[in-house]
Backbone as CSV, one residue per row, in Angstrom:
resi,resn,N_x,N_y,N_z,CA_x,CA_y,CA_z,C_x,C_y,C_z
1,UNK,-16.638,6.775,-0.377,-17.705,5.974,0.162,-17.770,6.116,1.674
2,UNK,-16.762,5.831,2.131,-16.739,6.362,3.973,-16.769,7.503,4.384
3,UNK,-16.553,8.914,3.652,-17.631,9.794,4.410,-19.202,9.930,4.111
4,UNK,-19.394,9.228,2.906,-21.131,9.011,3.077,-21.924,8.309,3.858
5,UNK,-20.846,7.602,4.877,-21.501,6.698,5.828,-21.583,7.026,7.041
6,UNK,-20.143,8.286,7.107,-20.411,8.738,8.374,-21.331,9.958,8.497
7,UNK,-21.756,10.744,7.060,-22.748,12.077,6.736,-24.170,11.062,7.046
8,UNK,-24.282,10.044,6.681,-25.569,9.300,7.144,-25.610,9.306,8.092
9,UNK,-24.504,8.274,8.985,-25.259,8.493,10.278,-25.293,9.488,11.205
10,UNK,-24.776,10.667,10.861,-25.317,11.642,11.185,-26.176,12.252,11.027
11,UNK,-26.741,12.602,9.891,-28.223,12.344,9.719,-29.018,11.049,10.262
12,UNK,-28.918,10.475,10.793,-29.373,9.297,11.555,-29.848,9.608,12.901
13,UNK,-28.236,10.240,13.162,-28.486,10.776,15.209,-29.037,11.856,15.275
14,UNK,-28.982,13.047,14.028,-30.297,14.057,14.073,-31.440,14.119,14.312
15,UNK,-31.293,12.654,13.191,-33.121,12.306,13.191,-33.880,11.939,14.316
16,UNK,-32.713,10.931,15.175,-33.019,10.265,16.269,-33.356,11.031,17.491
17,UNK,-32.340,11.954,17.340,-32.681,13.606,18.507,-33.500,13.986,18.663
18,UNK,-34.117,14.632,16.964,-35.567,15.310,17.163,-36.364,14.120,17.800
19,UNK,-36.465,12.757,16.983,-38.060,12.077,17.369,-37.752,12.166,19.135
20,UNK,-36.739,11.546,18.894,-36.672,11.759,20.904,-37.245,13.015,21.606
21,UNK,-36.757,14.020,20.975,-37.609,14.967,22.164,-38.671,15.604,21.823
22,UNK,-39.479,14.816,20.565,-40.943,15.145,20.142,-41.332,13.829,20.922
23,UNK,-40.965,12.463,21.129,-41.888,11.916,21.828,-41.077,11.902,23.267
24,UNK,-40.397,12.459,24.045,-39.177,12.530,24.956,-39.098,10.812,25.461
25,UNK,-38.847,9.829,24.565,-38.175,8.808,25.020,-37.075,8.792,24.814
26,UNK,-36.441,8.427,26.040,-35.142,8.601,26.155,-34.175,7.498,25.709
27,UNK,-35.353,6.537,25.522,-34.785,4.672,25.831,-34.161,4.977,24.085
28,UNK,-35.206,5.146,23.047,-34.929,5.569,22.128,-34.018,6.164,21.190
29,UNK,-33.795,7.340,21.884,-32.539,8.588,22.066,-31.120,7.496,22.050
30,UNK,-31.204,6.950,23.316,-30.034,6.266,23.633,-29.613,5.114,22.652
31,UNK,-30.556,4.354,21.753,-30.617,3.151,21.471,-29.865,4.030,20.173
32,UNK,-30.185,5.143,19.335,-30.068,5.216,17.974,-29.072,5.759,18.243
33,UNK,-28.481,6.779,19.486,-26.760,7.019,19.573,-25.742,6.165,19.842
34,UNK,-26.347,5.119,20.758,-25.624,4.220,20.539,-25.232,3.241,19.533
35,UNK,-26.129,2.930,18.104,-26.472,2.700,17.097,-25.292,3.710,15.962
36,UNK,-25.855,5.065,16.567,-24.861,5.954,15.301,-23.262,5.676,15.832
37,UNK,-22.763,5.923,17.139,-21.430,6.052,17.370,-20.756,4.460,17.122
38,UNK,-21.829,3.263,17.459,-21.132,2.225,16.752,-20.986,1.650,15.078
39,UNK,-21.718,2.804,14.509,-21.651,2.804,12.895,-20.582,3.471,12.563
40,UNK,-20.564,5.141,13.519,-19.338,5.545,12.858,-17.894,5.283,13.676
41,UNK,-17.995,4.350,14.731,-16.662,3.086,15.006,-16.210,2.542,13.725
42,UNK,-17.491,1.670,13.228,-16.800,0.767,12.567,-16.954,1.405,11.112
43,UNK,-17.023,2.939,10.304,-17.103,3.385,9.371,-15.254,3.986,9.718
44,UNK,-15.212,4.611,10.816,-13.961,4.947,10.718,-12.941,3.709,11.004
45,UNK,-12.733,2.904,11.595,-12.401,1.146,11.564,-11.922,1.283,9.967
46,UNK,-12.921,1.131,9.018,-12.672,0.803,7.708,-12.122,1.980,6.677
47,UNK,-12.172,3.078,7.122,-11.288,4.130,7.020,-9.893,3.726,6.976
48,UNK,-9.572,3.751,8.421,-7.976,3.753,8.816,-7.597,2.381,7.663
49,UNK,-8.094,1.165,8.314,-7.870,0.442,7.797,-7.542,0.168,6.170
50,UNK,-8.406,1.063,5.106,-8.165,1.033,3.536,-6.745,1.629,3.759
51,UNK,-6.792,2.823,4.327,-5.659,3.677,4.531,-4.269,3.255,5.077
52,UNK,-3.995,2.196,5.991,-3.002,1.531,5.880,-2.790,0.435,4.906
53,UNK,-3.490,0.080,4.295,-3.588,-0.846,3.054,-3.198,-0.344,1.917
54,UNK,-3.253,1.305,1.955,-2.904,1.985,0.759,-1.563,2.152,1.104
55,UNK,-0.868,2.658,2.327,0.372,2.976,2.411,1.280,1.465,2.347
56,UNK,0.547,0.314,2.666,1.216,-0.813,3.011,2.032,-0.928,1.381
57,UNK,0.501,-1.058,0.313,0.895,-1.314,-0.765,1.725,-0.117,-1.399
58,UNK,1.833,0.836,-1.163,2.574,1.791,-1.535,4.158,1.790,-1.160
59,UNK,4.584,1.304,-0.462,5.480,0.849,0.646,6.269,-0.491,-0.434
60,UNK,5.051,-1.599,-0.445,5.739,-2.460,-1.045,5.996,-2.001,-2.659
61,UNK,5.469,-1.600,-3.460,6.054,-1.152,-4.902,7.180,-0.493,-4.591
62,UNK,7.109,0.781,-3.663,8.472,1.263,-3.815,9.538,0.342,-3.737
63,UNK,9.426,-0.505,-2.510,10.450,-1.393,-2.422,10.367,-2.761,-3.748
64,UNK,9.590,-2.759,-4.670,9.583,-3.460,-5.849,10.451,-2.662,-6.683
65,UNK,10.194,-1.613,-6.836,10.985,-0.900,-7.997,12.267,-0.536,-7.847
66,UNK,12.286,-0.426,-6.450,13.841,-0.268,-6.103,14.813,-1.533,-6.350
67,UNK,14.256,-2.952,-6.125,14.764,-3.910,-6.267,15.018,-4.146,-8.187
68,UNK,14.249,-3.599,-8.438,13.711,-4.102,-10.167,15.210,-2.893,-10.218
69,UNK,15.122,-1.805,-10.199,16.029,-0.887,-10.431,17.790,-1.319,-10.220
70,UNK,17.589,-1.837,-9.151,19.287,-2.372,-8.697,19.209,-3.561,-9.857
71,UNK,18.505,-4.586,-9.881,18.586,-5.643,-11.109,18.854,-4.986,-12.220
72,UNK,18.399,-4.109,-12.431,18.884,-3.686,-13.861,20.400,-3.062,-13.926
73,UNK,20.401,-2.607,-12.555,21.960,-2.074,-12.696,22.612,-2.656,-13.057
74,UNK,22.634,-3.869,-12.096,23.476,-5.046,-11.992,23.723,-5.506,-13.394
75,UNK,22.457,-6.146,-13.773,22.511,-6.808,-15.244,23.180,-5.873,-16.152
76,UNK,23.198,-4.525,-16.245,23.990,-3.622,-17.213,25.704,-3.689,-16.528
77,UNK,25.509,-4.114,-15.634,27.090,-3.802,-14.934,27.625,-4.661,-15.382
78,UNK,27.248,-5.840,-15.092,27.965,-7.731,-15.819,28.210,-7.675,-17.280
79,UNK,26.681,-7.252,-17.926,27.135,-7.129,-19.165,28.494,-6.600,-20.048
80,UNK,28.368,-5.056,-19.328,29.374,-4.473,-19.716,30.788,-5.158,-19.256
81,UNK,31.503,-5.683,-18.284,32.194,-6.319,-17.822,32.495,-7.549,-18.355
82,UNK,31.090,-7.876,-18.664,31.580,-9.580,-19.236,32.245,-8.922,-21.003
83,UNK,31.842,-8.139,-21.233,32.463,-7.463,-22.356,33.773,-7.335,-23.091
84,UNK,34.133,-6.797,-21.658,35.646,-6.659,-21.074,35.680,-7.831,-21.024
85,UNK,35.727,-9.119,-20.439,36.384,-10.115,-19.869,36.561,-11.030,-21.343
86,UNK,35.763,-10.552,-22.929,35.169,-11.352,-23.505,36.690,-11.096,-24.417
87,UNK,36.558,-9.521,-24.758,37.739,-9.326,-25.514,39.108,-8.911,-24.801
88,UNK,39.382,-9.719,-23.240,40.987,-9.930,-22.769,40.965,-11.456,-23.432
89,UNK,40.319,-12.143,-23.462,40.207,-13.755,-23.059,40.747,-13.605,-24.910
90,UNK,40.086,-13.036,-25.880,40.223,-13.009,-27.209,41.341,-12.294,-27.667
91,UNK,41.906,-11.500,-26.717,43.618,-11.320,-26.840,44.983,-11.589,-26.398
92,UNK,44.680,-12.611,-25.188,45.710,-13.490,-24.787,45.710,-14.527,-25.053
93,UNK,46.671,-14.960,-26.144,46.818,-16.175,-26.906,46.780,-17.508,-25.430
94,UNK,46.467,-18.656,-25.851,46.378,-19.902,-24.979,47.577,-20.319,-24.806
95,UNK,48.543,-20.636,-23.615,49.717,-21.194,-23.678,49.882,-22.705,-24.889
96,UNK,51.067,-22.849,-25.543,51.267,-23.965,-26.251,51.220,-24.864,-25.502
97,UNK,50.629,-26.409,-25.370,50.791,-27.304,-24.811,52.219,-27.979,-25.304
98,UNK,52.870,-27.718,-26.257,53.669,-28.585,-26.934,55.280,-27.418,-26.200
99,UNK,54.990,-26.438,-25.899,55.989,-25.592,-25.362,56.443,-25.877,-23.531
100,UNK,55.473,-26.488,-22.858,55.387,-27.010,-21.714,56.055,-28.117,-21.504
């Protein structure tokens, strides 16, 4: 969509060129370049701008998935461990209270 806005107004300041120096007003000339270069300001404005919005969000997933990724480690790491911890606890008998 934003280079069709800046191919317009270039076709815009073309247009504006010729009528200018078929009727040579200059006031004219000036009004529609100044007109095109503040269209394609704020066409490229909204350029950059999507474009850091894309890297921003690109930026943050990575750093989502990386986080989602270590959680899963983790959660597979405990598991397995609590595993271990499940069958020591189920092979060391409980001291006798009555032996104390």
């Amino acid at each position: 969509m934003q280079p069709r806005v800046i191919l317009i107004a270039t076709l815009l300041a073309l247009l504006a060129s010729a009528r200018a120096l078929e009727a040579e007003d200059a006031s004219l000339l000036g009004f529609m370049q100044g007109y095109v270069q503040q269209a394609s300001k704020t066409a490229q404005d909204a350029l950059t701008s999507m474009q850091e919005s894309q890297v921003a969000q690109q930026a943050r997933d990575w750093m989502t998935d990386g986080f989602t990724s270590l959680k899963d480690y983790w959660s597979t790491l405990t598991d397995t461990f609590s595993g271990f911890w499940d069958l020591t606890s189920e092979a060391t008998p409980a001291p006798d209270s009555e032996a104390i």
